Amino acid sequence: MKAVPENSYSEKMVKMQIIARGVTDPFVIQAMKTVPRHFFVEHVEISQAYGDFPLPIGYGQTISQPYMVALMTELLNLKKSDCVLEVGTGSGYQTSVLANIVSMVYTVERIAPLTQKARRIHCDMGITNIEYKTGDGSVGWAEKAPFNKIIVTAAAPNIIEDLKWQLADRGILVIPVGDYRSYQKLMVVIRRGAFFDVSENIGCRFVPLIGHKGFWVKPNDY
Ligand code: SAH
């Protein structure tokens, strides 16, 4: 696959949308410059792929706005040695940003064709540190726990207990919490032994997390 040319859209996207809004983590900045976002939204013009907005990816789902991807990734405070769980593979863009930084990413998606498409794109990109599962990620991925970091990229009704307990000690969970029909708050949970520090970040808008510990949504609605 074609690499992004120098002085590319991703350089501009990072400068104008990400650094300008206060993201400073060099790992995040480097990863967002490197991962070609247009691979994940082939159906739109290249300039649109790097625009300051979310985009549809089919099946009623969306790829998050670049800034939201950067902010959530920064909040995870990633280390190279981290093992990360992502709930909501979607296009696979956020997954590859994570995989660019850490040693291992586990990602769960409930819609099988989205898992398949993301896997194919990652394979074409030569990424080898991602493991995929099609299923309900609202309960996490217990067989692969503990995780140093967990990121949920769909709106959850609350901070899900199952996910908290799948964190390693000092692990971080980033999860949008609130009504999926309106807005959510980005919540950050840090595990300290049997205790959890919870803080609130910005308001956000995600598609619903549908599943056992997520929302029940009318069939065909999402
Ligand atoms: N991180 C994605 C954003 C995808 S949108 C990206 O970069 O493109 C959220 C995704 O979460 C959707 O693909 C949706 O199908 C998925 N999802 C919703 N509920 C889920 C669940 N219980 N388990 C796994 N994935 C879920």
PDB file of C-alpha atoms and ligand atoms in Angstrom:
ATOM      1  CA  MET A   1       0.000   0.000   0.000  1.00  0.00           C
ATOM      2  CA  LYS A   2       1.073   3.545  -0.749  1.00  0.00           C
ATOM      3  CA  ALA A   3       2.680   5.438   2.118  1.00  0.00           C
ATOM      4  CA  VAL A   4       1.469   8.943   2.893  1.00  0.00           C
ATOM      5  CA  PRO A   5       3.668  11.517   1.137  1.00  0.00           C
ATOM      6  CA  GLU A   6       5.809  13.855   3.170  1.00  0.00           C
ATOM      7  CA  ASN A   7       4.228  17.110   4.369  1.00  0.00           C
ATOM      8  CA  SER A   8       1.084  15.165   4.084  1.00  0.00           C
ATOM      9  CA  TYR A   9      -2.449  15.503   5.302  1.00  0.00           C
ATOM     10  CA  SER A  10      -1.568  13.667   8.496  1.00  0.00           C
ATOM     11  CA  GLU A  11       1.199  16.176   9.335  1.00  0.00           C
ATOM     12  CA  LYS A  12      -1.285  18.999   8.925  1.00  0.00           C
ATOM     13  CA  MET A  13      -3.995  17.151  10.835  1.00  0.00           C
ATOM     14  CA  VAL A  14      -1.646  16.607  13.785  1.00  0.00           C
ATOM     15  CA  LYS A  15      -0.487  20.228  13.818  1.00  0.00           C
ATOM     16  CA  MET A  16      -3.883  21.921  13.431  1.00  0.00           C
ATOM     17  CA  GLN A  17      -6.218  19.540  15.235  1.00  0.00           C
ATOM     18  CA  ILE A  18      -4.096  17.740  17.793  1.00  0.00           C
ATOM     19  CA  ILE A  19      -1.053  19.728  18.907  1.00  0.00           C
ATOM     20  CA  ALA A  20      -3.026  22.999  18.656  1.00  0.00           C
ATOM     21  CA  ARG A  21      -5.567  21.568  21.112  1.00  0.00           C
ATOM     22  CA  GLY A  22      -2.991  20.620  23.692  1.00  0.00           C
ATOM     23  CA  VAL A  23      -1.972  17.008  23.039  1.00  0.00           C
ATOM     24  CA  THR A  24       1.734  16.682  23.901  1.00  0.00           C
ATOM     25  CA  ASP A  25       2.527  12.947  24.249  1.00  0.00           C
ATOM     26  CA  PRO A  26       5.286  12.346  21.670  1.00  0.00           C
ATOM     27  CA  PHE A  27       4.172   8.725  21.156  1.00  0.00           C
ATOM     28  CA  VAL A  28       0.663   9.876  20.260  1.00  0.00           C
ATOM     29  CA  ILE A  29       1.908  12.646  17.974  1.00  0.00           C
ATOM     30  CA  GLN A  30       4.276  10.286  16.162  1.00  0.00           C
ATOM     31  CA  ALA A  31       1.641   7.542  15.786  1.00  0.00           C
ATOM     32  CA  MET A  32      -0.993   9.938  14.445  1.00  0.00           C
ATOM     33  CA  LYS A  33       1.486  11.280  11.888  1.00  0.00           C
ATOM     34  CA  THR A  34       2.464   7.769  10.835  1.00  0.00           C
ATOM     35  CA  VAL A  35      -0.837   5.895  10.545  1.00  0.00           C
ATOM     36  CA  PRO A  36      -2.501   6.690   7.190  1.00  0.00           C
ATOM     37  CA  ARG A  37      -6.105   7.502   8.177  1.00  0.00           C
ATOM     38  CA  HIS A  38      -7.285   7.370   4.549  1.00  0.00           C
ATOM     39  CA  PHE A  39      -6.638   3.598   4.440  1.00  0.00           C
ATOM     40  CA  PHE A  40      -9.557   3.225   6.855  1.00  0.00           C
ATOM     41  CA  VAL A  41     -12.079   5.401   4.997  1.00  0.00           C
ATOM     42  CA  GLU A  42     -11.416   4.470   1.377  1.00  0.00           C
ATOM     43  CA  HIS A  43     -14.807   5.748   0.239  1.00  0.00           C
ATOM     44  CA  VAL A  44     -14.083   9.465   0.864  1.00  0.00           C
ATOM     45  CA  GLU A  45     -11.729  12.019  -0.672  1.00  0.00           C
ATOM     46  CA  ILE A  46      -8.301  11.979   0.933  1.00  0.00           C
ATOM     47  CA  SER A  47      -8.711  15.524   2.323  1.00  0.00           C
ATOM     48  CA  GLN A  48     -11.990  14.457   3.971  1.00  0.00           C
ATOM     49  CA  ALA A  49     -10.298  11.443   5.547  1.00  0.00           C
ATOM     50  CA  TYR A  50      -8.086  13.818   7.568  1.00  0.00           C
ATOM     51  CA  GLY A  51     -10.878  16.310   8.353  1.00  0.00           C
ATOM     52  CA  ASP A  52     -11.793  17.508  11.826  1.00  0.00           C
ATOM     53  CA  PHE A  53     -14.866  15.260  12.161  1.00  0.00           C
ATOM     54  CA  PRO A  54     -16.004  11.662  12.551  1.00  0.00           C
ATOM     55  CA  LEU A  55     -16.956   9.768   9.371  1.00  0.00           C
ATOM     56  CA  PRO A  56     -19.313   6.874   8.617  1.00  0.00           C
ATOM     57  CA  ILE A  57     -17.683   3.448   8.175  1.00  0.00           C
ATOM     58  CA  GLY A  58     -20.833   1.455   7.326  1.00  0.00           C
ATOM     59  CA  TYR A  59     -23.211  -0.615   9.483  1.00  0.00           C
ATOM     60  CA  GLY A  60     -24.321   2.626  11.209  1.00  0.00           C
ATOM     61  CA  GLN A  61     -20.888   3.028  12.839  1.00  0.00           C
ATOM     62  CA  THR A  62     -18.311   5.823  12.703  1.00  0.00           C
ATOM     63  CA  ILE A  63     -14.570   6.388  12.838  1.00  0.00           C
ATOM     64  CA  SER A  64     -13.922   8.931  15.610  1.00  0.00           C
ATOM     65  CA  GLN A  65     -12.720  12.483  14.982  1.00  0.00           C
ATOM     66  CA  PRO A  66      -8.874  12.568  14.915  1.00  0.00           C
ATOM     67  CA  TYR A  67      -8.716  14.743  18.050  1.00  0.00           C
ATOM     68  CA  MET A  68     -10.849  12.277  20.017  1.00  0.00           C
ATOM     69  CA  VAL A  69      -8.533   9.412  18.969  1.00  0.00           C
ATOM     70  CA  ALA A  70      -5.499  11.461  20.057  1.00  0.00           C
ATOM     71  CA  LEU A  71      -7.007  12.586  23.362  1.00  0.00           C
ATOM     72  CA  MET A  72      -8.173   9.094  24.374  1.00  0.00           C
ATOM     73  CA  THR A  73      -4.798   7.640  23.419  1.00  0.00           C
ATOM     74  CA  GLU A  74      -2.984  10.317  25.419  1.00  0.00           C
ATOM     75  CA  LEU A  75      -5.202   9.681  28.467  1.00  0.00           C
ATOM     76  CA  LEU A  76      -4.043   6.040  28.407  1.00  0.00           C
ATOM     77  CA  ASN A  77      -0.485   7.245  29.133  1.00  0.00           C
ATOM     78  CA  LEU A  78       0.909   4.417  27.004  1.00  0.00           C
ATOM     79  CA  LYS A  79       4.257   2.709  27.540  1.00  0.00           C
ATOM     80  CA  LYS A  80       5.917   0.589  24.859  1.00  0.00           C
ATOM     81  CA  SER A  81       5.564  -2.542  26.992  1.00  0.00           C
ATOM     82  CA  ASP A  82       1.788  -2.107  27.521  1.00  0.00           C
ATOM     83  CA  CYS A  83      -0.794  -4.701  26.644  1.00  0.00           C
ATOM     84  CA  VAL A  84      -3.999  -2.893  25.615  1.00  0.00           C
ATOM     85  CA  LEU A  85      -7.636  -3.938  25.181  1.00  0.00           C
ATOM     86  CA  GLU A  86      -9.759  -1.946  22.742  1.00  0.00           C
ATOM     87  CA  VAL A  87     -13.530  -2.414  22.781  1.00  0.00           C
ATOM     88  CA  GLY A  88     -15.010  -1.362  19.417  1.00  0.00           C
ATOM     89  CA  THR A  89     -12.559  -2.072  16.581  1.00  0.00           C
ATOM     90  CA  GLY A  90     -14.742  -0.256  14.048  1.00  0.00           C
ATOM     91  CA  SER A  91     -12.552   0.795  11.123  1.00  0.00           C
ATOM     92  CA  GLY A  92      -9.391  -0.342  12.889  1.00  0.00           C
ATOM     93  CA  TYR A  93      -7.865   3.148  12.827  1.00  0.00           C
ATOM     94  CA  GLN A  94      -7.644   3.623  16.608  1.00  0.00           C
ATOM     95  CA  THR A  95      -6.382   0.035  16.845  1.00  0.00           C
ATOM     96  CA  SER A  96      -3.455   0.780  14.562  1.00  0.00           C
ATOM     97  CA  VAL A  97      -2.611   3.997  16.433  1.00  0.00           C
ATOM     98  CA  LEU A  98      -2.382   1.878  19.599  1.00  0.00           C
ATOM     99  CA  ALA A  99      -0.436  -0.894  17.843  1.00  0.00           C
ATOM    100  CA  ASN A 100       2.035   1.711  16.596  1.00  0.00           C
ATOM    101  CA  ILE A 101       2.894   2.591  20.203  1.00  0.00           C
ATOM    102  CA  VAL A 102       2.538  -0.537  22.380  1.00  0.00           C
ATOM    103  CA  SER A 103       3.655  -4.150  22.193  1.00  0.00           C
ATOM    104  CA  MET A 104       0.258  -5.870  22.031  1.00  0.00           C
ATOM    105  CA  VAL A 105      -3.318  -4.830  21.282  1.00  0.00           C
ATOM    106  CA  TYR A 106      -6.411  -6.995  21.772  1.00  0.00           C
ATOM    107  CA  THR A 107      -9.466  -5.636  19.999  1.00  0.00           C
ATOM    108  CA  VAL A 108     -13.116  -6.719  20.116  1.00  0.00           C
ATOM    109  CA  GLU A 109     -15.861  -5.761  17.639  1.00  0.00           C
ATOM    110  CA  ARG A 110     -19.442  -7.016  17.549  1.00  0.00           C
ATOM    111  CA  ILE A 111     -19.915  -6.601  13.765  1.00  0.00           C
ATOM    112  CA  ALA A 112     -18.012  -9.370  11.966  1.00  0.00           C
ATOM    113  CA  PRO A 113     -17.444  -7.610   8.600  1.00  0.00           C
ATOM    114  CA  LEU A 114     -15.825  -4.682  10.445  1.00  0.00           C
ATOM    115  CA  THR A 115     -13.398  -7.054  12.202  1.00  0.00           C
ATOM    116  CA  GLN A 116     -12.582  -8.670   8.853  1.00  0.00           C
ATOM    117  CA  LYS A 117     -12.013  -5.381   7.070  1.00  0.00           C
ATOM    118  CA  ALA A 118      -9.819  -3.960   9.854  1.00  0.00           C
ATOM    119  CA  ARG A 119      -7.786  -7.169   9.932  1.00  0.00           C
ATOM    120  CA  ARG A 120      -7.194  -7.024   6.177  1.00  0.00           C
ATOM    121  CA  ILE A 121      -6.042  -3.387   6.267  1.00  0.00           C
ATOM    122  CA  HIS A 122      -3.677  -4.078   9.200  1.00  0.00           C
ATOM    123  CA  CYS A 123      -2.329  -7.119   7.388  1.00  0.00           C
ATOM    124  CA  ASP A 124      -1.665  -5.019   4.246  1.00  0.00           C
ATOM    125  CA  MET A 125       0.124  -2.486   6.478  1.00  0.00           C
ATOM    126  CA  GLY A 126       2.324  -5.247   7.902  1.00  0.00           C
ATOM    127  CA  ILE A 127       1.071  -4.820  11.487  1.00  0.00           C
ATOM    128  CA  THR A 128       1.483  -8.030  13.494  1.00  0.00           C
ATOM    129  CA  ASN A 129       0.811  -7.092  17.144  1.00  0.00           C
ATOM    130  CA  ILE A 130      -2.997  -7.115  17.079  1.00  0.00           C
ATOM    131  CA  GLU A 131      -5.325  -9.940  18.096  1.00  0.00           C
ATOM    132  CA  TYR A 132      -8.979  -9.741  17.020  1.00  0.00           C
ATOM    133  CA  LYS A 133     -12.234 -11.082  18.334  1.00  0.00           C
ATOM    134  CA  THR A 134     -15.749 -10.711  16.991  1.00  0.00           C
ATOM    135  CA  GLY A 135     -18.159 -10.634  19.925  1.00  0.00           C
ATOM    136  CA  ASP A 136     -19.456  -8.647  22.853  1.00  0.00           C
ATOM    137  CA  GLY A 137     -16.639  -6.543  24.284  1.00  0.00           C
ATOM    138  CA  SER A 138     -18.881  -4.955  26.931  1.00  0.00           C
ATOM    139  CA  VAL A 139     -17.701  -7.779  29.209  1.00  0.00           C
ATOM    140  CA  GLY A 140     -14.071  -7.301  28.190  1.00  0.00           C
ATOM    141  CA  TRP A 141     -11.867 -10.234  27.167  1.00  0.00           C
ATOM    142  CA  ALA A 142     -11.301 -12.180  30.388  1.00  0.00           C
ATOM    143  CA  GLU A 143      -9.036 -14.867  28.853  1.00  0.00           C
ATOM    144  CA  LYS A 144      -6.472 -12.227  27.850  1.00  0.00           C
ATOM    145  CA  ALA A 145      -6.660 -10.100  31.047  1.00  0.00           C
ATOM    146  CA  PRO A 146      -5.050  -8.360  32.839  1.00  0.00           C
ATOM    147  CA  PHE A 147      -4.525  -5.375  30.566  1.00  0.00           C
ATOM    148  CA  ASN A 148      -2.325  -2.372  31.331  1.00  0.00           C
ATOM    149  CA  LYS A 149      -4.805  -0.171  29.519  1.00  0.00           C
ATOM    150  CA  ILE A 150      -8.396  -0.495  28.268  1.00  0.00           C
ATOM    151  CA  ILE A 151     -10.077   1.858  25.790  1.00  0.00           C
ATOM    152  CA  VAL A 152     -13.771   1.737  24.941  1.00  0.00           C
ATOM    153  CA  THR A 153     -14.712   3.542  21.726  1.00  0.00           C
ATOM    154  CA  ALA A 154     -18.499   3.310  22.114  1.00  0.00           C
ATOM    155  CA  ALA A 155     -20.864   4.948  24.627  1.00  0.00           C
ATOM    156  CA  ALA A 156     -21.394   2.878  27.787  1.00  0.00           C
ATOM    157  CA  PRO A 157     -24.248   3.287  30.297  1.00  0.00           C
ATOM    158  CA  ASN A 158     -21.765   3.342  33.200  1.00  0.00           C
ATOM    159  CA  ILE A 159     -18.173   2.522  34.138  1.00  0.00           C
ATOM    160  CA  ILE A 160     -18.335  -1.214  33.533  1.00  0.00           C
ATOM    161  CA  GLU A 161     -17.220  -3.321  36.518  1.00  0.00           C
ATOM    162  CA  ASP A 162     -15.987  -6.234  34.368  1.00  0.00           C
ATOM    163  CA  LEU A 163     -13.611  -3.882  32.571  1.00  0.00           C
ATOM    164  CA  LYS A 164     -12.296  -2.301  35.786  1.00  0.00           C
ATOM    165  CA  TRP A 165     -11.372  -5.711  37.173  1.00  0.00           C
ATOM    166  CA  GLN A 166      -9.594  -6.707  33.950  1.00  0.00           C
ATOM    167  CA  LEU A 167      -7.092  -3.885  34.524  1.00  0.00           C
ATOM    168  CA  ALA A 168      -3.653  -4.657  35.902  1.00  0.00           C
ATOM    169  CA  ASP A 169      -2.651  -2.724  39.021  1.00  0.00           C
ATOM    170  CA  ARG A 170      -2.066   0.936  38.059  1.00  0.00           C
ATOM    171  CA  GLY A 171      -3.862   0.212  34.799  1.00  0.00           C
ATOM    172  CA  ILE A 172      -6.006   2.865  33.089  1.00  0.00           C
ATOM    173  CA  LEU A 173      -9.485   2.584  31.577  1.00  0.00           C
ATOM    174  CA  VAL A 174     -10.801   5.311  29.259  1.00  0.00           C
ATOM    175  CA  ILE A 175     -14.529   5.040  28.567  1.00  0.00           C
ATOM    176  CA  PRO A 176     -17.288   7.389  27.313  1.00  0.00           C
ATOM    177  CA  VAL A 177     -20.213   7.182  29.742  1.00  0.00           C
ATOM    178  CA  GLY A 178     -23.726   8.521  29.261  1.00  0.00           C
ATOM    179  CA  ASP A 179     -26.853   8.443  27.123  1.00  0.00           C
ATOM    180  CA  TYR A 180     -26.035   7.280  23.591  1.00  0.00           C
ATOM    181  CA  ARG A 181     -28.903   9.374  22.170  1.00  0.00           C
ATOM    182  CA  SER A 182     -27.262  12.591  23.328  1.00  0.00           C
ATOM    183  CA  TYR A 183     -23.818  13.185  24.828  1.00  0.00           C
ATOM    184  CA  GLN A 184     -21.425  11.335  27.083  1.00  0.00           C
ATOM    185  CA  LYS A 185     -18.534  12.216  29.351  1.00  0.00           C
ATOM    186  CA  LEU A 186     -15.122  10.746  28.809  1.00  0.00           C
ATOM    187  CA  MET A 187     -14.235   8.990  32.072  1.00  0.00           C
ATOM    188  CA  VAL A 188     -10.739   7.982  33.154  1.00  0.00           C
ATOM    189  CA  VAL A 189     -10.340   5.215  35.738  1.00  0.00           C
ATOM    190  CA  ILE A 190      -7.004   4.311  37.341  1.00  0.00           C
ATOM    191  CA  ARG A 191      -6.723   1.056  39.290  1.00  0.00           C
ATOM    192  CA  ARG A 192      -4.828   1.166  42.583  1.00  0.00           C
ATOM    193  CA  GLY A 193      -5.037  -2.327  44.013  1.00  0.00           C
ATOM    194  CA  ALA A 194      -8.649  -2.851  45.033  1.00  0.00           C
ATOM    195  CA  PHE A 195      -9.410   0.866  44.630  1.00  0.00           C
ATOM    196  CA  PHE A 196     -10.177   2.942  41.580  1.00  0.00           C
ATOM    197  CA  ASP A 197      -9.568   6.677  41.036  1.00  0.00           C
ATOM    198  CA  VAL A 198     -12.191   8.105  38.729  1.00  0.00           C
ATOM    199  CA  SER A 199     -11.954  11.422  36.908  1.00  0.00           C
ATOM    200  CA  GLU A 200     -14.017  13.130  34.276  1.00  0.00           C
ATOM    201  CA  ASN A 201     -12.650  14.560  31.036  1.00  0.00           C
ATOM    202  CA  ILE A 202     -14.440  16.311  28.166  1.00  0.00           C
ATOM    203  CA  GLY A 203     -17.904  15.774  26.747  1.00  0.00           C
ATOM    204  CA  CYS A 204     -18.095  13.505  23.717  1.00  0.00           C
ATOM    205  CA  ARG A 205     -20.445  11.706  21.372  1.00  0.00           C
ATOM    206  CA  PHE A 206     -20.149   8.019  20.461  1.00  0.00           C
ATOM    207  CA  VAL A 207     -22.333   5.305  18.959  1.00  0.00           C
ATOM    208  CA  PRO A 208     -23.757   2.958  21.617  1.00  0.00           C
ATOM    209  CA  LEU A 209     -21.919   0.061  23.164  1.00  0.00           C
ATOM    210  CA  ILE A 210     -24.419  -2.698  22.505  1.00  0.00           C
ATOM    211  CA  GLY A 211     -24.219  -5.795  24.654  1.00  0.00           C
ATOM    212  CA  HIS A 212     -24.607  -7.496  27.989  1.00  0.00           C
ATOM    213  CA  LYS A 213     -23.020  -4.652  29.993  1.00  0.00           C
ATOM    214  CA  GLY A 214     -23.785  -2.009  27.387  1.00  0.00           C
ATOM    215  CA  PHE A 215     -27.096  -0.746  26.022  1.00  0.00           C
ATOM    216  CA  TRP A 216     -29.955  -2.721  24.618  1.00  0.00           C
ATOM    217  CA  VAL A 217     -30.772  -1.116  21.291  1.00  0.00           C
ATOM    218  CA  LYS A 218     -33.648  -2.042  18.954  1.00  0.00           C
ATOM    219  CA  PRO A 219     -32.476  -4.449  16.252  1.00  0.00           C
ATOM    220  CA  ASN A 220     -31.609  -2.566  13.039  1.00  0.00           C
ATOM    221  CA  ASP A 221     -31.175   0.716  14.920  1.00  0.00           C
ATOM    222  CA  TYR A 222     -27.402   0.227  15.010  1.00  0.00           C
TER     223      TYR A 222
HETATM  224  N1  SAH B   1     -12.301   2.819  17.289  1.00  0.00           N
HETATM  225  C1  SAH B   1     -13.137   2.868  16.121  1.00  0.00           C
HETATM  226  C2  SAH B   1     -14.435   3.564  16.415  1.00  0.00           C
HETATM  227  C3  SAH B   1     -15.559   2.640  16.109  1.00  0.00           C
HETATM  228  S1  SAH B   1     -17.175   3.157  16.535  1.00  0.00           S
HETATM  229  C4  SAH B   1     -12.407   3.469  14.942  1.00  0.00           C
HETATM  230  O1  SAH B   1     -11.284   3.986  15.089  1.00  0.00           O
HETATM  231  O2  SAH B   1     -12.923   3.384  13.823  1.00  0.00           O
HETATM  232  C5  SAH B   1     -17.549   1.998  17.812  1.00  0.00           C
HETATM  233  C6  SAH B   1     -17.537   0.557  17.438  1.00  0.00           C
HETATM  234  O3  SAH B   1     -17.922  -0.184  18.597  1.00  0.00           O
HETATM  235  C7  SAH B   1     -18.517   0.153  16.329  1.00  0.00           C
HETATM  236  O4  SAH B   1     -17.822  -0.474  15.301  1.00  0.00           O
HETATM  237  C8  SAH B   1     -19.478  -0.802  17.030  1.00  0.00           C
HETATM  238  O5  SAH B   1     -19.931  -1.856  16.212  1.00  0.00           O
HETATM  239  C9  SAH B   1     -18.618  -1.331  18.171  1.00  0.00           C
HETATM  240  N2  SAH B   1     -19.352  -1.917  19.284  1.00  0.00           N
HETATM  241  C10 SAH B   1     -20.525  -1.516  19.833  1.00  0.00           C
HETATM  242  N3  SAH B   1     -20.862  -2.320  20.872  1.00  0.00           N
HETATM  243  C11 SAH B   1     -19.868  -3.246  20.981  1.00  0.00           C
HETATM  244  C12 SAH B   1     -19.635  -4.354  21.857  1.00  0.00           C
HETATM  245  N4  SAH B   1     -20.474  -4.683  22.851  1.00  0.00           N
HETATM  246  N5  SAH B   1     -18.514  -5.071  21.679  1.00  0.00           N
HETATM  247  C13 SAH B   1     -17.630  -4.760  20.690  1.00  0.00           C
HETATM  248  N6  SAH B   1     -17.801  -3.744  19.830  1.00  0.00           N
HETATM  249  C14 SAH B   1     -18.901  -2.989  19.977  1.00  0.00           C
END
